[in-house]
């Protein structure tokens, strides 16, 4: 996993009792990712995973807003590094083909380390400044990513 | 070379009578890059090239401004793809370690294709929108990159 700059980064670390290969599938197969990537009752309605550096990583999320209406949130991103069963890096600072995005927010570095028959799993979010980091924390990074990780583990155990 | 979106991209194409390996050296060895990367009388005063995906690509440029003062322009960037003697991709939308930048402007894809004993050389600049593309053109993309390519070719022929 990458070095952590506590002023700029956020990180989730979890031991998971499934092997790296299974978690890799959960991250890289659209029909699996769609089952866990959003904390319920939010859900993913569309996922495009072009698994190579420069490839498109697109998700569309839907869920209830506080005012009772339904949100529809498309998220364009780009894969930066694809190291099978070991590390996945992507960002919303770039779109497919590495084209700059309009409003960059974060890069995510996800690592899968074999340990004790399971996986030491980390997800690090890198931001440009402390304001973006703090905003991400207030948006519920810790709770949201942990809940999603719980959902991923449920799927992984069933595979 | 990548597909071109004429509304968003700018491209330089040149035949060069030196082999790809020599042009690759001009791009990736700091002491060579510093000799050609800016159209003179502008020049590079510092260059850091950490040649791997996620590695830092830093240049500092100096030169005369219209008002007679001296400019000092640091440029932080990040390598995205490093395919020796074939393709180099970098962006200012990310910094070292893939951290999002504050003000993304462009991604550059430089290709070196062996042809007729020399190199078919292309440099493509990708932007987020037409406004950024047009701004880059007005900043002198075509003249600036062509002049820099002339300077690079002079260096390359001397190696």
Short mmCIF file of C-alpha atoms in Angstrom, two decimals:
data_model
loop_
_atom_site.label_atom_id
_atom_site.label_comp_id
_atom_site.label_asym_id
_atom_site.label_seq_id
_atom_site.Cartn_x
_atom_site.Cartn_y
_atom_site.Cartn_z
CA UNK A 1 0.00 0.00 0.00
CA UNK A 2 1.16 3.58 -0.62
CA UNK A 3 2.54 5.97 1.99
CA UNK A 4 -0.20 7.86 3.81
CA UNK A 5 -0.21 11.64 4.08
CA UNK A 6 -2.67 12.17 6.95
CA UNK A 7 -3.43 15.73 5.83
CA UNK A 8 -4.42 14.67 2.31
CA UNK A 9 -5.38 11.00 2.34
CA UNK A 10 -8.00 8.70 3.80
CA UNK A 11 -7.56 4.96 4.22
CA UNK A 12 -9.57 1.88 4.99
CA UNK A 13 -7.70 -1.24 6.21
CA UNK A 14 -9.39 -4.58 6.75
CA UNK A 15 -8.48 -8.21 7.16
CA UNK A 16 -10.76 -10.35 4.99
CA UNK A 17 -11.09 -14.12 5.25
CA UNK A 18 -11.12 -14.67 1.50
CA UNK A 19 -8.16 -14.84 -0.88
CA UNK A 20 -6.98 -11.87 -2.99
CA UNK A 21 -8.18 -13.56 -6.20
CA UNK A 22 -11.77 -13.52 -4.94
CA UNK A 23 -11.70 -9.85 -3.93
CA UNK A 24 -10.09 -9.04 -7.28
CA UNK A 25 -13.07 -10.60 -9.01
CA UNK A 26 -15.45 -8.51 -6.88
CA UNK A 27 -13.66 -5.35 -8.00
CA UNK A 28 -13.21 -6.16 -11.68
CA UNK A 29 -16.32 -8.07 -12.80
CA UNK A 30 -19.13 -5.55 -13.41
CA UNK A 31 -21.93 -7.92 -12.37
CA UNK A 32 -20.17 -8.52 -9.04
CA UNK A 33 -19.13 -4.90 -8.45
CA UNK A 34 -22.74 -3.78 -8.95
CA UNK A 35 -23.79 -5.93 -5.99
CA UNK A 36 -21.59 -4.25 -3.38
CA UNK A 37 -20.01 -0.98 -4.56
CA UNK A 38 -22.64 1.32 -2.99
CA UNK A 39 -23.85 1.13 0.60
CA UNK A 40 -27.46 -0.03 0.39
CA UNK A 41 -30.15 1.26 -0.15
CA UNK A 42 -28.02 3.00 -2.78
CA UNK A 43 -27.12 0.73 -5.64
CA UNK A 44 -25.18 0.62 -8.89
CA UNK A 45 -27.38 0.62 -11.97
CA UNK A 46 -24.59 0.50 -14.57
CA UNK A 47 -20.91 -0.40 -14.51
CA UNK A 48 -18.28 -0.30 -17.26
CA UNK A 49 -14.86 -1.76 -16.45
CA UNK A 50 -12.22 -1.54 -19.19
CA UNK A 51 -9.48 -3.14 -17.14
CA UNK A 52 -6.21 -1.63 -18.42
CA UNK A 53 -4.23 1.56 -17.76
CA UNK A 54 -6.15 4.33 -19.51
CA UNK A 55 -9.33 2.22 -19.58
CA UNK A 56 -12.74 3.56 -18.61
CA UNK A 57 -14.15 2.92 -15.14
CA UNK A 58 -17.74 4.08 -15.14
CA UNK A 59 -20.43 3.56 -12.53
CA UNK A 60 -23.91 4.95 -12.24
CA UNK A 61 -25.38 5.06 -8.75
CA UNK A 62 -28.98 5.51 -7.70
CA UNK A 63 -30.54 6.01 -4.32
CA UNK A 64 -32.86 8.05 -2.15
CA UNK A 65 -32.01 11.67 -1.33
CA UNK A 66 -33.02 13.28 1.98
CA UNK A 67 -35.90 15.09 0.22
CA UNK A 68 -37.38 11.78 -0.88
CA UNK A 69 -36.42 12.08 -4.54
CA UNK A 70 -34.25 9.56 -6.36
CA UNK A 71 -30.68 10.50 -7.24
CA UNK A 72 -28.96 9.33 -10.41
CA UNK A 73 -25.19 9.83 -10.16
CA UNK A 74 -22.89 8.95 -13.07
CA UNK A 75 -19.19 8.65 -12.18
CA UNK A 76 -16.57 8.75 -14.91
CA UNK A 77 -13.10 7.51 -14.06
CA UNK A 78 -9.97 6.02 -15.54
CA UNK A 79 -7.82 3.10 -14.50
CA UNK A 80 -4.18 4.02 -13.89
CA UNK A 81 -2.60 0.73 -12.78
CA UNK A 82 -3.94 -2.81 -13.03
CA UNK A 83 -1.79 -5.38 -11.20
CA UNK A 84 -3.96 -8.52 -11.11
CA UNK A 85 -4.89 -9.72 -7.59
CA UNK A 86 -2.46 -7.21 -6.08
CA UNK A 87 -3.29 -3.56 -6.79
CA UNK A 88 -5.88 -1.46 -8.62
CA UNK A 89 -5.48 2.29 -9.11
CA UNK A 90 -8.07 4.61 -10.62
CA UNK A 91 -8.97 8.30 -10.58
CA UNK A 92 -11.77 10.70 -11.44
CA UNK A 93 -9.14 13.31 -12.40
CA UNK A 94 -8.99 11.58 -15.77
CA UNK A 95 -11.57 10.02 -18.09
CA UNK A 96 -11.17 7.12 -20.49
CA UNK A 97 -7.99 7.35 -22.54
CA UNK A 98 -6.40 9.53 -19.83
CA UNK A 99 -8.32 12.67 -20.93
CA UNK A 100 -8.39 15.30 -18.13
CA UNK A 101 -11.70 15.54 -16.27
CA UNK A 102 -13.52 18.77 -15.47
CA UNK A 103 -13.63 18.35 -11.70
CA UNK A 104 -11.00 16.06 -10.21
CA UNK A 105 -11.63 14.87 -6.69
CA UNK A 106 -9.66 11.76 -5.84
CA UNK A 107 -7.44 8.89 -6.84
CA UNK A 108 -8.06 5.50 -5.20
CA UNK A 109 -5.35 2.90 -4.61
CA UNK A 110 -6.73 -0.48 -3.60
CA UNK A 111 -4.32 -3.21 -2.48
CA UNK A 112 -4.82 -6.93 -1.87
CA UNK A 113 -2.07 -8.57 0.20
CA UNK A 114 -2.16 -12.31 0.93
CA UNK A 115 -2.00 -12.79 4.72
CA UNK A 116 -2.86 -15.70 7.03
CA UNK A 117 -4.81 -17.47 4.31
CA UNK A 118 -6.93 -14.38 3.70
CA UNK A 119 -6.33 -10.85 2.44
CA UNK A 120 -5.10 -7.70 4.08
CA UNK A 121 -7.23 -5.23 2.13
CA UNK A 122 -6.56 -1.51 1.91
CA UNK A 123 -8.27 1.30 0.04
CA UNK A 124 -6.54 4.68 0.07
CA UNK A 125 -8.13 7.86 -1.29
CA UNK A 126 -5.68 10.60 -2.36
CA UNK A 127 -6.82 14.22 -2.61
CA UNK A 128 -5.25 17.43 -3.83
CA UNK A 129 -5.71 19.37 -0.62
CA UNK A 130 -6.93 19.07 2.94
CA UNK A 131 -10.28 20.66 2.04
CA UNK A 132 -11.04 17.84 -0.40
CA UNK A 133 -9.90 15.24 2.12
CA UNK A 134 -12.13 16.76 4.81
CA UNK A 135 -15.07 16.98 2.41
CA UNK A 136 -14.64 13.28 1.58
CA UNK A 137 -14.56 12.44 5.28
CA UNK A 138 -17.73 14.47 5.88
CA UNK A 139 -19.40 12.72 2.91
CA UNK A 140 -18.99 9.56 4.96
CA UNK A 141 -15.81 7.96 3.58
CA UNK A 142 -15.21 5.81 6.63
CA UNK A 143 -18.76 4.53 7.12
CA UNK A 144 -19.48 4.27 3.41
CA UNK A 145 -16.33 2.41 2.41
CA UNK A 146 -16.61 0.11 5.42
CA UNK A 147 -20.22 -0.73 4.64
CA UNK A 148 -19.32 -1.36 1.00
CA UNK A 149 -16.43 -3.56 2.15
CA UNK A 150 -18.86 -5.56 4.32
CA UNK A 151 -21.11 -6.01 1.29
CA UNK A 152 -18.12 -7.04 -0.85
CA UNK A 153 -17.05 -9.61 1.72
CA UNK A 154 -20.55 -11.13 1.73
CA UNK A 155 -20.37 -11.53 -2.05
CA UNK A 156 -16.81 -12.84 -1.92
CA UNK A 157 -17.71 -15.51 0.65
CA UNK A 158 -20.51 -16.72 -1.63
CA UNK A 159 -18.24 -17.23 -4.65
CA UNK B 1 -0.86 7.11 -31.80
CA UNK B 2 -4.27 7.68 -30.20
CA UNK B 3 -7.46 8.61 -32.03
CA UNK B 4 -7.82 12.35 -32.49
CA UNK B 5 -10.92 14.27 -31.40
CA UNK B 6 -10.53 17.51 -33.36
CA UNK B 7 -12.76 19.42 -30.93
CA UNK B 8 -10.67 18.49 -27.90
CA UNK B 9 -7.19 17.51 -29.03
CA UNK B 10 -4.14 19.06 -30.67
CA UNK B 11 -1.47 17.07 -32.47
CA UNK B 12 2.00 17.50 -33.87
CA UNK B 13 3.24 14.95 -36.45
CA UNK B 14 6.78 14.92 -37.79
CA UNK B 15 9.13 12.60 -39.63
CA UNK B 16 12.54 12.65 -37.94
CA UNK B 17 15.72 11.20 -39.46
CA UNK B 18 16.91 9.66 -36.21
CA UNK B 19 15.84 6.34 -34.66
CA UNK B 20 13.18 6.06 -31.91
CA UNK B 21 15.83 5.10 -29.33
CA UNK B 22 17.57 8.45 -29.77
CA UNK B 23 14.38 10.49 -29.43
CA UNK B 24 13.46 8.40 -26.39
CA UNK B 25 16.74 9.46 -24.78
CA UNK B 26 15.96 13.12 -25.53
CA UNK B 27 12.63 12.78 -23.73
CA UNK B 28 13.74 10.74 -20.74
CA UNK B 29 17.24 11.94 -19.77
CA UNK B 30 16.88 15.20 -17.80
CA UNK B 31 20.17 16.68 -19.04
CA UNK B 32 19.01 16.16 -22.65
CA UNK B 33 15.41 17.25 -22.10
CA UNK B 34 16.62 20.51 -20.56
CA UNK B 35 18.37 21.39 -23.83
CA UNK B 36 15.29 21.33 -26.04
CA UNK B 37 11.99 21.19 -24.10
CA UNK B 38 11.30 24.96 -24.24
CA UNK B 39 11.44 27.10 -27.37
CA UNK B 40 14.43 29.41 -26.90
CA UNK B 41 15.02 31.99 -25.42
CA UNK B 42 12.92 30.16 -22.80
CA UNK B 43 14.83 27.34 -21.16
CA UNK B 44 14.42 24.60 -18.59
CA UNK B 45 16.26 25.29 -15.33
CA UNK B 46 15.29 22.05 -13.54
CA UNK B 47 13.94 18.68 -14.63
CA UNK B 48 12.92 15.64 -12.58
CA UNK B 49 12.02 12.47 -14.48
CA UNK B 50 10.89 9.49 -12.41
CA UNK B 51 10.27 7.24 -15.38
CA UNK B 52 7.46 4.88 -14.32
CA UNK B 53 3.66 5.02 -14.18
CA UNK B 54 2.84 7.26 -11.22
CA UNK B 55 6.34 8.79 -11.28
CA UNK B 56 6.96 12.52 -11.04
CA UNK B 57 7.61 14.58 -14.18
CA UNK B 58 8.68 18.03 -13.07
CA UNK B 59 10.11 20.86 -15.14
CA UNK B 60 10.86 24.44 -14.24
CA UNK B 61 10.93 26.90 -17.11
CA UNK B 62 12.37 30.38 -17.21
CA UNK B 63 12.19 33.07 -19.86
CA UNK B 64 11.44 36.68 -20.67
CA UNK B 65 7.90 38.01 -20.31
CA UNK B 66 6.52 40.74 -22.59
CA UNK B 67 7.01 43.33 -19.80
CA UNK B 68 10.74 42.55 -19.69
CA UNK B 69 10.65 40.64 -16.40
CA UNK B 70 11.83 37.05 -16.03
CA UNK B 71 9.24 34.30 -15.57
CA UNK B 72 9.82 31.23 -13.39
CA UNK B 73 7.28 28.53 -14.17
CA UNK B 74 7.24 25.23 -12.25
CA UNK B 75 5.24 22.41 -13.90
CA UNK B 76 4.22 19.37 -11.87
CA UNK B 77 3.11 16.29 -13.74
CA UNK B 78 2.84 12.54 -13.52
CA UNK B 79 3.81 9.78 -15.93
CA UNK B 80 0.92 7.51 -16.86
CA UNK B 81 2.46 5.06 -19.34
CA UNK B 82 6.11 4.38 -20.11
CA UNK B 83 6.63 2.08 -23.10
CA UNK B 84 10.35 2.37 -23.89
CA UNK B 85 11.16 3.78 -27.34
CA UNK B 86 7.50 3.54 -28.30
CA UNK B 87 5.15 5.69 -26.20
CA UNK B 88 5.27 8.13 -23.31
CA UNK B 89 2.11 9.41 -21.60
CA UNK B 90 1.97 12.08 -18.90
CA UNK B 91 -0.51 14.57 -17.46
CA UNK B 92 -0.71 17.66 -15.29
CA UNK B 93 -4.10 16.45 -14.00
CA UNK B 94 -2.13 14.31 -11.54
CA UNK B 95 1.02 14.84 -9.49
CA UNK B 96 3.60 12.30 -8.36
CA UNK B 97 2.02 9.11 -7.02
CA UNK B 98 -1.16 9.84 -9.04
CA UNK B 99 -2.40 12.49 -6.57
CA UNK B 100 -5.02 14.76 -8.19
CA UNK B 101 -3.72 18.20 -9.16
CA UNK B 102 -5.47 21.48 -8.42
CA UNK B 103 -5.78 22.71 -12.00
CA UNK B 104 -5.71 20.00 -14.67
CA UNK B 105 -5.09 21.20 -18.18
CA UNK B 106 -3.84 18.44 -20.45
CA UNK B 107 -2.56 14.93 -20.98
CA UNK B 108 0.20 14.40 -23.54
CA UNK B 109 0.67 11.19 -25.52
CA UNK B 110 3.98 11.05 -27.38
CA UNK B 111 4.62 8.21 -29.83
CA UNK B 112 7.78 7.07 -31.62
CA UNK B 113 7.17 4.82 -34.61
CA UNK B 114 10.09 3.36 -36.59
CA UNK B 115 9.67 4.33 -40.24
CA UNK B 116 12.06 4.45 -43.23
CA UNK B 117 15.10 4.22 -40.97
CA UNK B 118 13.89 7.20 -38.92
CA UNK B 119 10.97 7.95 -36.66
CA UNK B 120 7.41 9.02 -37.28
CA UNK B 121 6.99 11.22 -34.21
CA UNK B 122 3.64 12.38 -32.83
CA UNK B 123 2.70 14.43 -29.79
CA UNK B 124 -0.99 14.65 -28.95
CA UNK B 125 -2.42 16.94 -26.28
CA UNK B 126 -5.79 15.90 -24.81
CA UNK B 127 -8.03 18.45 -23.09
CA UNK B 128 -11.25 18.29 -21.14
CA UNK B 129 -13.18 20.72 -23.29
CA UNK B 130 -12.94 22.82 -26.42
CA UNK B 131 -12.18 25.96 -24.40
CA UNK B 132 -9.01 24.36 -23.00
CA UNK B 133 -8.04 23.09 -26.44
CA UNK B 134 -8.53 26.57 -27.94
CA UNK B 135 -6.59 28.19 -25.11
CA UNK B 136 -3.69 25.80 -25.74
CA UNK B 137 -3.76 26.63 -29.43
CA UNK B 138 -3.75 30.37 -28.65
CA UNK B 139 -0.84 29.84 -26.23
CA UNK B 140 1.11 28.73 -29.30
CA UNK B 141 0.87 24.93 -29.22
CA UNK B 142 1.66 24.48 -32.89
CA UNK B 143 4.60 26.90 -33.10
CA UNK B 144 5.93 26.07 -29.65
CA UNK B 145 5.87 22.29 -30.01
CA UNK B 146 7.29 22.49 -33.54
CA UNK B 147 10.15 24.72 -32.42
CA UNK B 148 10.85 22.42 -29.48
CA UNK B 149 10.78 19.44 -31.86
CA UNK B 150 13.36 21.22 -34.08
CA UNK B 151 15.55 21.73 -31.03
CA UNK B 152 15.10 18.09 -30.02
CA UNK B 153 16.10 16.92 -33.49
CA UNK B 154 19.28 19.02 -33.34
CA UNK B 155 20.23 17.36 -30.06
CA UNK B 156 19.26 13.91 -31.34
CA UNK B 157 21.44 14.26 -34.44
CA UNK B 158 24.41 15.14 -32.24
CA UNK B 159 24.12 12.01 -30.09
#
